[in-house]
Tab-separated table of C-alpha atoms and ligand atoms in Angstrom:
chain	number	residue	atom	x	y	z
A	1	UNK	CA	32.196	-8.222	8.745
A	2	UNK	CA	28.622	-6.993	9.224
A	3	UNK	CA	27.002	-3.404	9.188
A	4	UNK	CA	26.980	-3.429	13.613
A	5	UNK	CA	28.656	-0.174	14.563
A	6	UNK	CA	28.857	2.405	12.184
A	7	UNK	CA	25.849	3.204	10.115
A	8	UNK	CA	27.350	5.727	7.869
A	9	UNK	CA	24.026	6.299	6.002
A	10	UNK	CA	20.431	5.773	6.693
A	11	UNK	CA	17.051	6.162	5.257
A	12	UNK	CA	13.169	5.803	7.005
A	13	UNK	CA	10.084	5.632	5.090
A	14	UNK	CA	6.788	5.111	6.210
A	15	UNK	CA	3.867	2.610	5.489
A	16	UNK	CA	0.743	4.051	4.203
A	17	UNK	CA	-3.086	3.655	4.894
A	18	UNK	CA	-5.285	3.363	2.097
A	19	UNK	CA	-8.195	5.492	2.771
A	20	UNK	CA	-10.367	5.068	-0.738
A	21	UNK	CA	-9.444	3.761	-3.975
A	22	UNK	CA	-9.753	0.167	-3.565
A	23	UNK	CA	-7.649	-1.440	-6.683
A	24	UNK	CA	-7.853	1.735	-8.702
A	25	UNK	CA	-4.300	2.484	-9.208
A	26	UNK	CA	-3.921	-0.448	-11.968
A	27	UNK	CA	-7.443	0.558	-13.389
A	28	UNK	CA	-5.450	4.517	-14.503
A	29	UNK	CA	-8.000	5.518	-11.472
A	30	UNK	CA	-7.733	7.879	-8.691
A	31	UNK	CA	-6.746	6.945	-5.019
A	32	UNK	CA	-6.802	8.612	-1.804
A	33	UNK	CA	-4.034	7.907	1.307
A	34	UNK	CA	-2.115	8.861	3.904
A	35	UNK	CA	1.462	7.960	4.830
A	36	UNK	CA	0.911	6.781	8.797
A	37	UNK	CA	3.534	7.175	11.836
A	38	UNK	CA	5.096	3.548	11.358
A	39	UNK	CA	8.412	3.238	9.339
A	40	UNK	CA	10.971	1.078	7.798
A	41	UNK	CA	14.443	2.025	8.011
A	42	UNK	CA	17.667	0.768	6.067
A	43	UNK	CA	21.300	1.693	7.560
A	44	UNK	CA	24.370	0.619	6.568
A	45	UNK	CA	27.782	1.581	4.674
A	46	UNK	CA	29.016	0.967	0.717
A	47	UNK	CA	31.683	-2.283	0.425
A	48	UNK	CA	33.586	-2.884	-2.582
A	49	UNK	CA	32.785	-6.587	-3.496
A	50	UNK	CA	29.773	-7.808	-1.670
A	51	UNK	CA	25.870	-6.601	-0.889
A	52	UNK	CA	25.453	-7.915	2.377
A	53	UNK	CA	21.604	-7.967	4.029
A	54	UNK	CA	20.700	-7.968	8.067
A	55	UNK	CA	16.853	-8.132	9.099
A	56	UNK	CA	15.280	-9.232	12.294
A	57	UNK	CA	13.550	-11.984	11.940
A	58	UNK	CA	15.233	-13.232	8.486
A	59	UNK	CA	18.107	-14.889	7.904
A	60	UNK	CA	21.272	-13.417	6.475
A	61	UNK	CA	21.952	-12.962	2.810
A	62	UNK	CA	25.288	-11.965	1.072
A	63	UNK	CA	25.485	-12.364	-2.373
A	64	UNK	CA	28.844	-10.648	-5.206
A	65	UNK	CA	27.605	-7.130	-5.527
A	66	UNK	CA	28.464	-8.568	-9.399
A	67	UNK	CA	25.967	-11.102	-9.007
A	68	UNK	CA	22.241	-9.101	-8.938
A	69	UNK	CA	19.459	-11.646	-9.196
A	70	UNK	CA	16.644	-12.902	-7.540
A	71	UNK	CA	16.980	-14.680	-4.524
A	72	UNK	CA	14.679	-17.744	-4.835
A	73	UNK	CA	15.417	-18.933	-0.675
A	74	UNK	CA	15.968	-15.811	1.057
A	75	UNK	CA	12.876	-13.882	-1.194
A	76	UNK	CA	12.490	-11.141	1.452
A	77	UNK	CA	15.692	-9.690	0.042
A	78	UNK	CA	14.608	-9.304	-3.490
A	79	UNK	CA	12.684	-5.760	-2.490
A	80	UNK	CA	15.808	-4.731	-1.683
A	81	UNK	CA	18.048	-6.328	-4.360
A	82	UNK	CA	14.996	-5.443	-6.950
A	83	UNK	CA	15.514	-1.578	-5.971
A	84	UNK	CA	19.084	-2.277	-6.676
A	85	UNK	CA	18.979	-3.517	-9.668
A	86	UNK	CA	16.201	-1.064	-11.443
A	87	UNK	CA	18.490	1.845	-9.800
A	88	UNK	CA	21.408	0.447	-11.598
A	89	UNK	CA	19.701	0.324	-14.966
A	90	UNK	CA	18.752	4.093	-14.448
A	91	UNK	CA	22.625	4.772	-14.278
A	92	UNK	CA	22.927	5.207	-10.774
A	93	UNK	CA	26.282	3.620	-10.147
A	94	UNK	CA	25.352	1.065	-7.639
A	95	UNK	CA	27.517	-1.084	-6.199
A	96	UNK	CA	28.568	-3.157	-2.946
A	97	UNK	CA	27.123	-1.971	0.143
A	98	UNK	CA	26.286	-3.610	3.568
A	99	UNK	CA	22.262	-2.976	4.696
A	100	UNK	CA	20.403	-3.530	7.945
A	101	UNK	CA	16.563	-3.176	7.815
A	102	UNK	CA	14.617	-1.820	11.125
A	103	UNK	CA	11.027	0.017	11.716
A	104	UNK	CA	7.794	-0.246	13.538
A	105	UNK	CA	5.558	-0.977	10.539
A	106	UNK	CA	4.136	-4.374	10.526
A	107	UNK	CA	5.077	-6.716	7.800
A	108	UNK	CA	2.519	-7.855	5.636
A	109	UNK	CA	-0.929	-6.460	7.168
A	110	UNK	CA	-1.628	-3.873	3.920
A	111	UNK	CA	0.184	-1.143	5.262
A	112	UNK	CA	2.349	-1.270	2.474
A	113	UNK	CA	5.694	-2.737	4.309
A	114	UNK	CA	6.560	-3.614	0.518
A	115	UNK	CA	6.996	-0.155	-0.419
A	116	UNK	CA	8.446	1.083	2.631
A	117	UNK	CA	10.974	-1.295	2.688
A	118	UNK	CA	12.015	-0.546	-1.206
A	119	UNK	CA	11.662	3.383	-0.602
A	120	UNK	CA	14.057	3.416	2.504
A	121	UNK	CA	16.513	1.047	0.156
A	122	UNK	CA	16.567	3.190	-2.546
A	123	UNK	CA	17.082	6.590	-0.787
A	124	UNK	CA	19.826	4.467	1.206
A	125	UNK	CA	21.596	3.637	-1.856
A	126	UNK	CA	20.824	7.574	-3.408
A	127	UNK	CA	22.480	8.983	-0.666
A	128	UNK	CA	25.442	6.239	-0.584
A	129	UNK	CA	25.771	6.207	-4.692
A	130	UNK	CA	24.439	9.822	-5.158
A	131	UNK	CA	22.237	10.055	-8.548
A	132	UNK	CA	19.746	12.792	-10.241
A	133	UNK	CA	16.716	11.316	-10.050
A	134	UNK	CA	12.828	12.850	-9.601
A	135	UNK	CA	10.508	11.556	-6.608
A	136	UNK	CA	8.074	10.015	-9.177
A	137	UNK	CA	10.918	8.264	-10.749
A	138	UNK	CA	11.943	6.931	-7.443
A	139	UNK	CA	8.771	5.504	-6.995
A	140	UNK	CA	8.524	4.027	-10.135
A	141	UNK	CA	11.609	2.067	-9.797
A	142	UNK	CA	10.563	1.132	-6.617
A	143	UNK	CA	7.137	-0.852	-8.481
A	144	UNK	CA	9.297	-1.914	-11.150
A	145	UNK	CA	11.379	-3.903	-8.638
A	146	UNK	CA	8.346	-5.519	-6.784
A	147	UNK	CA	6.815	-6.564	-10.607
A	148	UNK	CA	10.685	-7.987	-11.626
A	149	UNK	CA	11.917	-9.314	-8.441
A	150	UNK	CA	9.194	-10.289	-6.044
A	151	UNK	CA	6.081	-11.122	-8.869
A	152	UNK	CA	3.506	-8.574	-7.819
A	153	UNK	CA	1.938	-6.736	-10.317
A	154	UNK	CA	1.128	-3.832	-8.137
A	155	UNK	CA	0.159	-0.343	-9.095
A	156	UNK	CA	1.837	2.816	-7.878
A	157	UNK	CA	-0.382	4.294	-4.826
A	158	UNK	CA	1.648	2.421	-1.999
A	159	UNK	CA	5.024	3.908	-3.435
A	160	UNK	CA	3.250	7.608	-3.735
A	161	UNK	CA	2.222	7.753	-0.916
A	162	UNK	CA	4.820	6.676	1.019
A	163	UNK	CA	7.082	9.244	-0.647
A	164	UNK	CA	4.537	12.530	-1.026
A	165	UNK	CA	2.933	11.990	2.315
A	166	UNK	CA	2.444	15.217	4.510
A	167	UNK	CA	1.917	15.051	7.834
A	168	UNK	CA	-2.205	16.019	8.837
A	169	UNK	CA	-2.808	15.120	5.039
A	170	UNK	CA	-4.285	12.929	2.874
A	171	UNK	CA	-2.552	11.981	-0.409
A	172	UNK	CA	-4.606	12.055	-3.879
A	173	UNK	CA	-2.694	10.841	-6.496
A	174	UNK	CA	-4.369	10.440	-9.834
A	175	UNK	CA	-2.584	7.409	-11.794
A	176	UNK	CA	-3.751	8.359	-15.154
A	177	UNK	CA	-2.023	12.002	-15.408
A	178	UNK	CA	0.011	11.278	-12.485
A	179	UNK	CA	-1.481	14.202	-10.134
A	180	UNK	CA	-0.164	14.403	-6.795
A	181	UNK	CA	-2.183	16.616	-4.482
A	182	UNK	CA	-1.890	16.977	-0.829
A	183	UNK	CA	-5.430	17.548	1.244
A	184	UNK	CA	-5.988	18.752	4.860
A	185	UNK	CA	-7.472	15.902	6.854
A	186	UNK	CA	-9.557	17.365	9.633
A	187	UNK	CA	-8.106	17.218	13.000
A	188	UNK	CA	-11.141	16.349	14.626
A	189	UNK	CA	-11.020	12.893	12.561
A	190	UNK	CA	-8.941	9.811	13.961
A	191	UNK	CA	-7.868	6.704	12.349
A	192	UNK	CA	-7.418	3.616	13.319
A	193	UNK	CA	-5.829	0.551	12.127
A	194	UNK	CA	-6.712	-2.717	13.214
A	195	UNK	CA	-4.470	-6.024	11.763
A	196	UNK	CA	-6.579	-9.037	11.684
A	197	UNK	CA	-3.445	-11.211	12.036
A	198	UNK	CA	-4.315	-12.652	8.973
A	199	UNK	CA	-1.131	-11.894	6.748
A	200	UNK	CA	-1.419	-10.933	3.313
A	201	UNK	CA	0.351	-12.835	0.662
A	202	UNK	CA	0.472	-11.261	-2.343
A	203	UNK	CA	2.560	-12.610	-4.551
A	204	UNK	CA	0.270	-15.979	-3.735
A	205	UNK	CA	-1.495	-14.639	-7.162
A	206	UNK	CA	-5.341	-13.152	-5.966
A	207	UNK	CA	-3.892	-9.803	-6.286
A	208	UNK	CA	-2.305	-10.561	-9.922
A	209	UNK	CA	-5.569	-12.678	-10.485
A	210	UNK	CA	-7.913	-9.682	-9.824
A	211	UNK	CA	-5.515	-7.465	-11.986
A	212	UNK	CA	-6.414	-9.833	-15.244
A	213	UNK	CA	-9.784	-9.917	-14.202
A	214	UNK	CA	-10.124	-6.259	-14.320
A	215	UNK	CA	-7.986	-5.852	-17.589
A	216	UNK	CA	-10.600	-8.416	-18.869
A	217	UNK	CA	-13.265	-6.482	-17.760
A	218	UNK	CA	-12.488	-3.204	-19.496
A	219	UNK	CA	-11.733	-5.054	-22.510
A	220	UNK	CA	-15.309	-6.930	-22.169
A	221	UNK	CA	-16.729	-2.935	-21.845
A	222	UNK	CA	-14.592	-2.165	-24.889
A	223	UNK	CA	-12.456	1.025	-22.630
A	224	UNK	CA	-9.340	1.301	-22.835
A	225	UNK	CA	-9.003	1.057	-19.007
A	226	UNK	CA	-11.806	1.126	-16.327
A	227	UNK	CA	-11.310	4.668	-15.641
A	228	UNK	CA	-12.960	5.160	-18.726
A	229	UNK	CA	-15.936	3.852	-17.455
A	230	UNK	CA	-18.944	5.749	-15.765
A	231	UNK	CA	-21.147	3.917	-13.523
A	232	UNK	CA	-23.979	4.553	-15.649
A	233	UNK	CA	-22.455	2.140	-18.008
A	234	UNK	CA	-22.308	-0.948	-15.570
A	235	UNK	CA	-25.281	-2.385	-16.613
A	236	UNK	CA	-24.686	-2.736	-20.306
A	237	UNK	CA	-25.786	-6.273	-21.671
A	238	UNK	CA	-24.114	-9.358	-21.999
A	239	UNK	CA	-20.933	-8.991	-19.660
A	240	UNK	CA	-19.815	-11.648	-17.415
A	241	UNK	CA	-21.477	-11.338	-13.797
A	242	UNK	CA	-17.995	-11.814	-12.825
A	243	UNK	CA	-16.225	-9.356	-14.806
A	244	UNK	CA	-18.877	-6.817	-14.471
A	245	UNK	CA	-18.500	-7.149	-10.771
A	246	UNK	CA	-15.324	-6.626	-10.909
A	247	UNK	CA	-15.790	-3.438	-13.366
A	248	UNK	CA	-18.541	-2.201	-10.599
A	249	UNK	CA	-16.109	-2.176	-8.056
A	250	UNK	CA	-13.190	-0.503	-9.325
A	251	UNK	CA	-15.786	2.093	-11.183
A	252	UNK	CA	-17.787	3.098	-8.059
A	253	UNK	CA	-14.554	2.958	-6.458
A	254	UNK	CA	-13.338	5.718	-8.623
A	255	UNK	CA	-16.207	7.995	-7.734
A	256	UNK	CA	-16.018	7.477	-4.293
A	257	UNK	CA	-12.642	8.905	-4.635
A	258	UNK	CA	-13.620	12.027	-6.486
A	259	UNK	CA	-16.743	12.502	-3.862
A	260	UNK	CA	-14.503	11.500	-0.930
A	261	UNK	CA	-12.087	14.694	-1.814
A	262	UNK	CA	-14.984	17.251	-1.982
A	263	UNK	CA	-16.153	16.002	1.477
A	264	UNK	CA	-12.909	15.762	2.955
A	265	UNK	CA	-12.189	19.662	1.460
A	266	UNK	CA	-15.509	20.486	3.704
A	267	UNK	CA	-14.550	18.675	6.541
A	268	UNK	CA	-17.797	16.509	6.107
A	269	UNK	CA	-16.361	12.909	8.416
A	270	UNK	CA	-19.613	11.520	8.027
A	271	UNK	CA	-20.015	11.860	4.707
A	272	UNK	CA	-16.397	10.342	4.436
A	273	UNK	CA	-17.145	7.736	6.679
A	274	UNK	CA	-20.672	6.670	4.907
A	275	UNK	CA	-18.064	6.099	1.478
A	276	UNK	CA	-15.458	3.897	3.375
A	277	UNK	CA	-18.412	1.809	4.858
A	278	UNK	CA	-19.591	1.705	0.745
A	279	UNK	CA	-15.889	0.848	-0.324
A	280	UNK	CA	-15.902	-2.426	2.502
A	281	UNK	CA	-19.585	-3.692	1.127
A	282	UNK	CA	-18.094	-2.971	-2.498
A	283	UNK	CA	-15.001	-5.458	-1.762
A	284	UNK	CA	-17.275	-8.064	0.166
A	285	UNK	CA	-19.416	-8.305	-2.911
A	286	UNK	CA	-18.143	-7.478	-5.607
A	287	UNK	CA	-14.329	-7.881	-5.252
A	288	UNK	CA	-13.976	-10.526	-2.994
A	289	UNK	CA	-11.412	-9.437	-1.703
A	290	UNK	CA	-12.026	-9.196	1.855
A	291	UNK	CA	-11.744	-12.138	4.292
A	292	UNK	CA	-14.272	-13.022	7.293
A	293	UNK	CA	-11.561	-11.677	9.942
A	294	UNK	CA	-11.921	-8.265	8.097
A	295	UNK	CA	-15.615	-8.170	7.790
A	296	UNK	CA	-15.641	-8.865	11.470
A	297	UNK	CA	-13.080	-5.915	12.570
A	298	UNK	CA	-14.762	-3.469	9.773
A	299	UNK	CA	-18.579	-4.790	11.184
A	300	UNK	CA	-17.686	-4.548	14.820
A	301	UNK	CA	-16.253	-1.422	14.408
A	302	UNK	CA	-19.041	0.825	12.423
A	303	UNK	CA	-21.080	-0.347	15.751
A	304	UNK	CA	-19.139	1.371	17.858
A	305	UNK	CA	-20.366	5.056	19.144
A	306	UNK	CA	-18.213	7.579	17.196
A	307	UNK	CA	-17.080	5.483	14.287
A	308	UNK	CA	-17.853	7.115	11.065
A	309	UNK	CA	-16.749	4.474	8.614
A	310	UNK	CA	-14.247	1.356	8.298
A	311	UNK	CA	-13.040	-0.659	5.721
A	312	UNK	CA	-10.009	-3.034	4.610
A	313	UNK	CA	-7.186	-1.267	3.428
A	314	UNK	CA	-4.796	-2.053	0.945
A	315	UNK	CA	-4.748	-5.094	-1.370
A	316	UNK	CA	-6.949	-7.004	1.004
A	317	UNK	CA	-7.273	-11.264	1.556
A	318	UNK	CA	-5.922	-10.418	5.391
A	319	UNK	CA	-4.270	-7.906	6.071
A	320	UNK	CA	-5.619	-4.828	8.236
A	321	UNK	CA	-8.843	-2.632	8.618
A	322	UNK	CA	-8.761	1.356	8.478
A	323	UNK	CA	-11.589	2.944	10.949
A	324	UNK	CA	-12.417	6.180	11.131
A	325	UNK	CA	-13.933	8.029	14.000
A	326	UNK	CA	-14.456	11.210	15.997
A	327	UNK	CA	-10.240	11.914	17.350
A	328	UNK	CA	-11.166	12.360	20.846
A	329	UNK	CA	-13.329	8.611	21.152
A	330	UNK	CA	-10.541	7.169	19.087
A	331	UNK	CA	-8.641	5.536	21.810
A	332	UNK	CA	-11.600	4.491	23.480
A	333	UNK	CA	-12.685	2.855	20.269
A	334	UNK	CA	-9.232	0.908	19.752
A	335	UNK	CA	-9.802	-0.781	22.711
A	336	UNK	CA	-12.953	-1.573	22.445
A	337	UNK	CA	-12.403	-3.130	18.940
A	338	UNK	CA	-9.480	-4.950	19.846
A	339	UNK	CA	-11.725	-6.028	22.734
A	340	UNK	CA	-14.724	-7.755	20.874
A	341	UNK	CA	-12.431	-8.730	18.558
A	342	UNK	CA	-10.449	-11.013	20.657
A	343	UNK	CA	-13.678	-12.422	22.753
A	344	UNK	CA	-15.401	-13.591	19.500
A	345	UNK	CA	-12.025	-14.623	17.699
A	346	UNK	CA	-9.886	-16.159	20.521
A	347	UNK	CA	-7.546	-13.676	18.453
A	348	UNK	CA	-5.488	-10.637	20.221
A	349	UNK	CA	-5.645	-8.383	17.012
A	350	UNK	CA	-2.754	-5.552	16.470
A	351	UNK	CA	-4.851	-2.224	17.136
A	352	UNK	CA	-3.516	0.900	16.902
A	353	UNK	CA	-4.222	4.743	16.685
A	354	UNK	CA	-2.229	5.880	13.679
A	355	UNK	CA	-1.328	9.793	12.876
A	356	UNK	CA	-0.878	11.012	9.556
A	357	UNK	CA	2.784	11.331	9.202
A	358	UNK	CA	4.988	12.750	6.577
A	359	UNK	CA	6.796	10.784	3.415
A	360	UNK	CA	10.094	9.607	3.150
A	361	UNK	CA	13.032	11.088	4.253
B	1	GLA	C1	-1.732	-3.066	-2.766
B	1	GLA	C2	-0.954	-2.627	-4.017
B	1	GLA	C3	-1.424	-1.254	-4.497
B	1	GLA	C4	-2.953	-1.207	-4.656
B	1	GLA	C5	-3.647	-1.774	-3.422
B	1	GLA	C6	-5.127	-1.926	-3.591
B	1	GLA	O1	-1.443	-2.231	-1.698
B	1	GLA	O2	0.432	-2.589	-3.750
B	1	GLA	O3	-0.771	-0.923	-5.707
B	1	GLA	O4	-3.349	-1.868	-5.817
B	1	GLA	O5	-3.122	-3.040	-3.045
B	1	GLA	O6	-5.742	-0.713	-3.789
């Protein structure tokens, strides 16, 4: 018996871009996105005894609706079984249900497909199991799930932003006091997302790796967390070159993000732009976590007439690029990227003009 026919309930939810606030969210720092016009979307009906999976692409997996574990084969299950299983221990009364996944958003290209994919489960199984529970707390079982059941330690931007998006707007979510505010992004401003076709694999430990280094780091500067830190203080003595590189990154980072909103509030793109191109030169030096297919895409790009700024987005090590440029030349400018891309790469990339959309639904 599968989920073919009738979808009794359904739930979308978008991927996000990352437009500043490169690994701040685990760092209690401030971020800045934008939920995009690509989704992920889970269907599918309630069944007494059995929790029965459908994706294109994967295979199968059924598993006793008793039985709520970690699948160690099938692992692209366990964002939705993980969702399951940290709704269940909030006391919503989850049980058997029958799931098929769909969407347009890329899978693993740092567009947050992760979150997507556990934000559409878990308003699926809200609106078949119906429960109480706030947004934020949504999204925080939604991390919880990816940290239990899949092994990333990941912070909470990609699930905020996917949930508080607003169409035309940017996100800025503030991780230490849990802020959520939404800002106007110009119309004249375009963004575009180029995938380097590099995928991102997260769980293969340089994202957990870079989330010790940090926690090192702000214990080497004696803070509590680097948010604490000003950028003043990054040249203190005796600190690991490593560690304090790290620190740099995440701190400057930070500011960025607080600049980024005062320019975006005056509709200053260049200014904007001159930060993201900052952000990419940050993570190339000092984070490492870029990858020579993104410094091509991001370099190739900020030559381009009408590009403000580019950088990775997201977690980074593959993954995709985030451009921005004047709306009007941004079409021009995918194709042009995607052009020079592919003559000095032998590679087609993904490019695409994204909108700002709005969250989940
Ligand atoms: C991934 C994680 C986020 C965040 C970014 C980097 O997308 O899921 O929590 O840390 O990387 O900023």
């Amino acid at each position: 018996m599968g989920v073919t026919t009738r979808d009794a309930v359904s739930a979308c939810a978008p991927g996000r871009v990352e437009l500043l606030g490169n690994h701040t969210d685990y760092n209690q720092g401030v971020v800045l996105g934008a939920a995009i016009n690509r989704v992920i979307c889970v269907s599918g009906d309630m069944n007494d005894r059995t929790i029965r999976l459908i994706s294109p692409g994967f295979r199968d997996v059924e598993i006793q609706a008793t039985e709520l574990q970690p699948q160690q084969e099938n692992r692209w299950a366990n964002y939705i079984l993980g969702v399951a299983a940290e709704l269940r221990q909030l006391g919503v009364p989850v049980r058997g249900f029958h799931a098929r996944v769909r969407g347009d958003l890329p899978i693993g290209s740092g567009l947050s497909s992760s979150a997507a994919l556990e934000l559409s489960t878990a308003l699926f199984l809200l609106k078949l199991f119906p429960f109480e529970l706030t947004r934020l707390e949504i999204a925080k079982a939604c991390q919880r799930a990816e940290h239990r059941y899949v092994g990333v330690q990941s912070g909470l931007l990609d699930q905020v932003i996917s949930l508080f998006g607003r169409a035309q707007h940017a996100v800025f979510f503030d991780c230490r006091t849990e802020e959520i505010r939404t800002i106007p992004f110009p119309s004249s401003l375009g963004l575009i997302i180029a995938d380097s076709g590099r995928q991102r694999e997260l769980a293969s430990g340089e994202y957990n790796l870079r989330r010790t280094e940090t926690q090192n780091a702000a214990a080497a500067f004696g803070v509590t967390a680097l948010r604490d830190l000003k950028p003043a203080e990054l040249d203190r003595a005796n600190i690991p070159d490593l560690l304090r590189r790290r620190a740099r990154h995440v701190v400057e980072e930070n500011d960025r993000v607080w600049r980024a909103v005062q320019l975006l509030q005056a509709g200053d793109g260049h200014g904007f732009g001159k930060l993201m191109n900052e952000s990419h030169e940050s993570s190339r030096r000092n984070f490492e976590n870029s990858t020579p297919e993104l410094d091509l895409l991001v370099s190739i790009a900020q030559r381009l007439p009408g590009v403000l700024g580019a950088r990775l987005t997201g977690a980074g090590f593959g993954g995709a690029t985030v451009t921005l440029c004047e709306t009007n030349e941004a079409p021009a400018i995918a194709q042009q990227l995607a052009k020079s891309y592919s003559a000095q790469t032998g590679t087609e990339p993904q490019v695409f003009v994204c909108e700002i959309a709005d969250g989940a639904h």
